[in-house]
């Protein structure tokens, strides 16, 4: 019995110690009165994990303290663990390049270190004798996955996180298994793969009863709630968020508390609960201000201010609503700029790391080559022959390098020319249409001018005979003619102005733009342009333009190019289908199968104002511009390539392959999305989705 009690106490000792040292004051005293560097390091570990999700500045301070102690005592695994902690907090702050550098340093140390255990030095929160090195390695891959997820490198994120889970499973570590599966669920949620997301999140929840994995129960329940909400199960999502909030409070995980308050705010906003909306909005902002770096779920102080603005607006307190709306705009703009810079720095770092690894590989190859060469030095004659061969190879490498550099320069030049060619091609397609469009108002101007000349002669005659009444009537007709001439002249001027605007190099300046007018104008110009180039071309075009559409702040030249490209492609698709020559037997068979005796090429352009289904508040407005055709559709085997530069299915000389690629980039630069839906044999539909800001 005594032996059983001793074993039980021994097993529970780490948890009893952690419970006793759970308050920061007692932990600081332990650090203050520690007499050895190892004791100071271990006290800093406990303080770091206490502030892990409660105060990131404090957590980072104790991570730095651990790093200094580990380096001073040359404890490699302890140094790697400290670098890992700094990487985790840097990722939460959005400093992705710093996080990546710390992780690569930590990974190098772990791989180079032959030490498996460090007696007395707690390199993890819950040290397990014999596997601590594997715990650190698993956590490195885990945090690497988080960094790649936060920088939208989702495929690499999944690879790194699965490595972390595999290592954790081998050593049976519940904490890493839970957080790894939890992060996989979060990543698949971002990719919109809800079933996979729910599978991994529920796999993570299986470890929730293990004492080593309780710290992130709230986070995982938040992920499950978000997935359920995305699936439309509001009741289950709401219940899950409440369970997660309770768990997060118990574990002092303030980051999760903030995110869960935000999620409950979203649910109550959908349900219209005024008091709950205000309560959760205020709680979110209060917690975010105390926890620096609540950003691993892209929820920031700006989002908190946005919540409060909506809460005050919902409660009809408009002064406060406007105040927090202004704070949200300023804060979000600042954070977005920082995030963009951090991601850009991270991408540059990745490129630099790839080049460094490439150079290391080259150096490795060169070193191996030298070793082999020295190994075969059997005499002066052999040495001379090898030297000659090496000299010749170097000459070839220099020549090859020169050829490659010239080829690269030529490629860049060709790419620039192709992009310019694409712009000029779209202008050429417009020119014929503009000529047709401008002819109508010019005909009106000419006709009314001739009639007006005749009316002036008649008025002179009547004035000479003294018939003032008839002269007055003629003058009224003359005035109407002049008004019509003025009207059609302005119409022609507007068409010319639109052409000049399209041909002008984009300044990148957004301005309020009538999307309906833009779409209608380019539809007509594209149609008449194609008709002018090919007299046999004929197609039906229709519009369904939402009259309630407000003006949208866009760069009109750029969005115009996108619309023109999609419409031109649609006309090309229906014309290709219409021109396909089939034998009579095949044509009859096809018509019988389709139940259609006549094919009518049709292109439809529509616009619509609607709510954004993905908007976290549920009230974000978007404008959709849709170009639909009943052509042959896009084969599934090439569907994932159509937005790639230089990819085209048109015959040589008829397309640069840059139209859809440039269109995709333009829409993305406007904060929107360009999507395609297609069915082989029935047609395609391209949708431009732009946020109403």
mmCIF file of N, CA and C in Angstrom, residues 573-625:
data_model
loop_
_atom_site.group_PDB
_atom_site.id
_atom_site.type_symbol
_atom_site.label_atom_id
_atom_site.label_comp_id
_atom_site.label_asym_id
_atom_site.label_seq_id
_atom_site.Cartn_x
_atom_site.Cartn_y
_atom_site.Cartn_z
ATOM 1 N N UNK A 573 -16.166 31.560 -77.538
ATOM 2 C CA UNK A 573 -16.612 30.199 -77.214
ATOM 3 C C UNK A 573 -17.889 29.841 -77.969
ATOM 4 N N UNK A 574 -18.884 30.768 -77.969
ATOM 5 C CA UNK A 574 -20.144 30.440 -78.649
ATOM 6 C C UNK A 574 -19.947 30.396 -80.163
ATOM 7 N N UNK A 575 -19.045 31.235 -80.690
ATOM 8 C CA UNK A 575 -18.776 31.233 -82.132
ATOM 9 C C UNK A 575 -18.095 29.923 -82.543
ATOM 10 N N UNK A 576 -17.153 29.445 -81.691
ATOM 11 C CA UNK A 576 -16.489 28.176 -81.974
ATOM 12 C C UNK A 576 -17.495 27.030 -82.005
ATOM 13 N N UNK A 577 -18.406 27.006 -81.053
ATOM 14 C CA UNK A 577 -19.410 25.940 -81.015
ATOM 15 C C UNK A 577 -20.328 26.017 -82.229
ATOM 16 N N UNK A 578 -20.686 27.256 -82.617
ATOM 17 C CA UNK A 578 -21.595 27.454 -83.742
ATOM 18 C C UNK A 578 -20.943 27.027 -85.059
ATOM 19 N N UNK A 579 -19.603 27.140 -85.142
ATOM 20 C CA UNK A 579 -18.893 26.857 -86.386
ATOM 21 C C UNK A 579 -18.468 25.398 -86.535
ATOM 22 N N UNK A 580 -18.697 24.592 -85.486
ATOM 23 C CA UNK A 580 -18.303 23.183 -85.566
ATOM 24 C C UNK A 580 -19.113 22.485 -86.648
ATOM 25 N N UNK A 581 -18.402 21.819 -87.550
ATOM 26 C CA UNK A 581 -19.073 21.135 -88.661
ATOM 27 C C UNK A 581 -19.232 19.657 -88.327
ATOM 28 N N UNK A 582 -20.508 19.220 -88.295
ATOM 29 C CA UNK A 582 -20.811 17.822 -88.030
ATOM 30 C C UNK A 582 -21.492 17.211 -89.247
ATOM 31 N N UNK A 583 -21.346 15.930 -89.392
ATOM 32 C CA UNK A 583 -22.105 15.257 -90.438
ATOM 33 C C UNK A 583 -23.578 15.306 -90.062
ATOM 34 N N UNK A 584 -24.467 15.171 -91.059
ATOM 35 C CA UNK A 584 -25.894 15.271 -90.798
ATOM 36 C C UNK A 584 -26.338 14.224 -89.785
ATOM 37 N N UNK A 585 -25.740 13.037 -89.916
ATOM 38 C CA UNK A 585 -26.130 11.964 -89.002
ATOM 39 C C UNK A 585 -25.749 12.298 -87.568
ATOM 40 N N UNK A 586 -24.524 12.834 -87.414
ATOM 41 C CA UNK A 586 -24.067 13.212 -86.070
ATOM 42 C C UNK A 586 -24.912 14.357 -85.526
ATOM 43 N N UNK A 587 -25.237 15.311 -86.409
ATOM 44 C CA UNK A 587 -26.021 16.469 -85.968
ATOM 45 C C UNK A 587 -27.401 16.013 -85.503
ATOM 46 N N UNK A 588 -28.025 15.109 -86.247
ATOM 47 C CA UNK A 588 -29.352 14.625 -85.873
ATOM 48 C C UNK A 588 -29.291 13.858 -84.555
ATOM 49 N N UNK A 589 -28.232 13.038 -84.434
ATOM 50 C CA UNK A 589 -28.079 12.262 -83.192
ATOM 51 C C UNK A 589 -27.921 13.195 -81.991
ATOM 52 N N UNK A 590 -27.092 14.243 -82.170
ATOM 53 C CA UNK A 590 -26.854 15.196 -81.084
ATOM 54 C C UNK A 590 -28.123 15.948 -80.722
ATOM 55 N N UNK A 591 -28.842 16.400 -81.725
ATOM 56 C CA UNK A 591 -30.072 17.159 -81.450
ATOM 57 C C UNK A 591 -31.121 16.286 -80.764
ATOM 58 N N UNK A 592 -31.190 15.006 -81.199
ATOM 59 C CA UNK A 592 -32.158 14.103 -80.594
ATOM 60 C C UNK A 592 -31.814 13.864 -79.125
ATOM 61 N N UNK A 593 -30.497 13.721 -78.858
ATOM 62 C CA UNK A 593 -30.063 13.487 -77.467
ATOM 63 C C UNK A 593 -30.315 14.700 -76.597
ATOM 64 N N UNK A 594 -30.120 15.905 -77.194
ATOM 65 C CA UNK A 594 -30.283 17.138 -76.411
ATOM 66 C C UNK A 594 -31.727 17.628 -76.392
ATOM 67 N N UNK A 595 -32.551 17.072 -77.257
ATOM 68 C CA UNK A 595 -33.930 17.545 -77.325
ATOM 69 C C UNK A 595 -34.021 18.947 -77.849
ATOM 70 N N UNK A 596 -33.053 19.337 -78.706
ATOM 71 C CA UNK A 596 -32.997 20.719 -79.175
ATOM 72 C C UNK A 596 -32.711 20.704 -80.674
ATOM 73 N N UNK A 597 -33.561 21.336 -81.433
ATOM 74 C CA UNK A 597 -33.407 21.322 -82.888
ATOM 75 C C UNK A 597 -32.638 22.518 -83.399
ATOM 76 N N UNK A 598 -32.254 23.444 -82.518
ATOM 77 C CA UNK A 598 -31.572 24.652 -82.993
ATOM 78 C C UNK A 598 -30.657 25.204 -81.904
ATOM 79 N N UNK A 599 -29.430 25.485 -82.279
ATOM 80 C CA UNK A 599 -28.481 26.090 -81.325
ATOM 81 C C UNK A 599 -28.396 27.590 -81.578
ATOM 82 N N UNK A 600 -28.623 28.382 -80.526
ATOM 83 C CA UNK A 600 -28.554 29.832 -80.655
ATOM 84 C C UNK A 600 -27.433 30.346 -79.747
ATOM 85 N N UNK A 601 -26.303 30.791 -80.344
ATOM 86 C CA UNK A 601 -25.194 31.310 -79.518
ATOM 87 C C UNK A 601 -25.674 32.484 -78.659
ATOM 88 N N UNK A 602 -25.457 32.394 -77.361
ATOM 89 C CA UNK A 602 -25.958 33.432 -76.452
ATOM 90 C C UNK A 602 -24.918 33.760 -75.394
ATOM 91 N N UNK A 603 -24.706 35.051 -75.179
ATOM 92 C CA UNK A 603 -23.827 35.544 -74.102
ATOM 93 C C UNK A 603 -24.663 36.455 -73.212
ATOM 94 N N UNK A 604 -24.628 36.203 -71.916
ATOM 95 C CA UNK A 604 -25.420 36.984 -70.960
ATOM 96 C C UNK A 604 -24.491 37.651 -69.952
ATOM 97 N N UNK A 605 -24.683 38.957 -69.771
ATOM 98 C CA UNK A 605 -23.923 39.719 -68.767
ATOM 99 C C UNK A 605 -24.897 40.200 -67.712
ATOM 100 N N UNK A 606 -24.615 39.918 -66.458
ATOM 101 C CA UNK A 606 -25.515 40.325 -65.375
ATOM 102 C C UNK A 606 -24.714 40.893 -64.211
ATOM 103 N N UNK A 607 -25.385 41.738 -63.440
ATOM 104 C CA UNK A 607 -24.791 42.293 -62.215
ATOM 105 C C UNK A 607 -25.783 42.114 -61.080
ATOM 106 N N UNK A 608 -25.245 42.044 -59.864
ATOM 107 C CA UNK A 608 -26.121 41.844 -58.717
ATOM 108 C C UNK A 608 -25.453 42.339 -57.446
ATOM 109 N N UNK A 609 -26.233 42.958 -56.587
ATOM 110 C CA UNK A 609 -25.775 43.395 -55.263
ATOM 111 C C UNK A 609 -26.332 42.417 -54.240
ATOM 112 N N UNK A 610 -25.463 41.814 -53.428
ATOM 113 C CA UNK A 610 -25.945 40.856 -52.443
ATOM 114 C C UNK A 610 -25.020 40.821 -51.237
ATOM 115 N N UNK A 611 -25.469 40.115 -50.196
ATOM 116 C CA UNK A 611 -24.672 39.964 -48.978
ATOM 117 C C UNK A 611 -23.584 38.929 -49.212
ATOM 118 N N UNK A 612 -22.444 39.149 -48.563
ATOM 119 C CA UNK A 612 -21.336 38.202 -48.674
ATOM 120 C C UNK A 612 -21.563 37.071 -47.684
ATOM 121 N N UNK A 613 -21.745 35.859 -48.213
ATOM 122 C CA UNK A 613 -22.004 34.703 -47.340
ATOM 123 C C UNK A 613 -20.839 34.412 -46.420
ATOM 124 N N UNK A 614 -19.594 34.825 -46.815
ATOM 125 C CA UNK A 614 -18.406 34.554 -45.999
ATOM 126 C C UNK A 614 -18.132 35.662 -44.991
ATOM 127 N N UNK A 615 -18.856 36.769 -45.075
ATOM 128 C CA UNK A 615 -18.595 37.885 -44.170
ATOM 129 C C UNK A 615 -18.837 37.480 -42.732
ATOM 130 N N UNK A 616 -17.906 37.801 -41.846
ATOM 131 C CA UNK A 616 -18.021 37.335 -40.458
ATOM 132 C C UNK A 616 -19.191 37.996 -39.744
ATOM 133 N N UNK A 617 -19.606 39.183 -40.170
ATOM 134 C CA UNK A 617 -20.734 39.861 -39.542
ATOM 135 C C UNK A 617 -22.034 39.483 -40.202
ATOM 136 N N UNK A 618 -21.989 38.913 -41.394
ATOM 137 C CA UNK A 618 -23.184 38.529 -42.108
ATOM 138 C C UNK A 618 -23.837 39.656 -42.879
ATOM 139 N N UNK A 619 -23.246 40.876 -42.881
ATOM 140 C CA UNK A 619 -23.902 42.001 -43.556
ATOM 141 C C UNK A 619 -22.982 42.670 -44.572
ATOM 142 N N UNK A 620 -21.808 42.075 -44.841
ATOM 143 C CA UNK A 620 -20.902 42.670 -45.827
ATOM 144 C C UNK A 620 -21.503 42.586 -47.214
ATOM 145 N N UNK A 621 -21.524 43.704 -47.946
ATOM 146 C CA UNK A 621 -22.102 43.750 -49.287
ATOM 147 C C UNK A 621 -21.031 43.485 -50.338
ATOM 148 N N UNK A 622 -21.442 42.772 -51.395
ATOM 149 C CA UNK A 622 -20.548 42.546 -52.519
ATOM 150 C C UNK A 622 -21.303 42.791 -53.811
ATOM 151 N N UNK A 623 -20.550 43.088 -54.873
ATOM 152 C CA UNK A 623 -21.128 43.236 -56.210
ATOM 153 C C UNK A 623 -20.605 42.091 -57.060
ATOM 154 N N UNK A 624 -21.535 41.400 -57.726
ATOM 155 C CA UNK A 624 -21.168 40.298 -58.613
ATOM 156 C C UNK A 624 -21.406 40.704 -60.062
ATOM 157 N N UNK A 625 -20.405 40.475 -60.905
ATOM 158 C CA UNK A 625 -20.518 40.690 -62.345
ATOM 159 C C UNK A 625 -20.329 39.321 -62.997
#
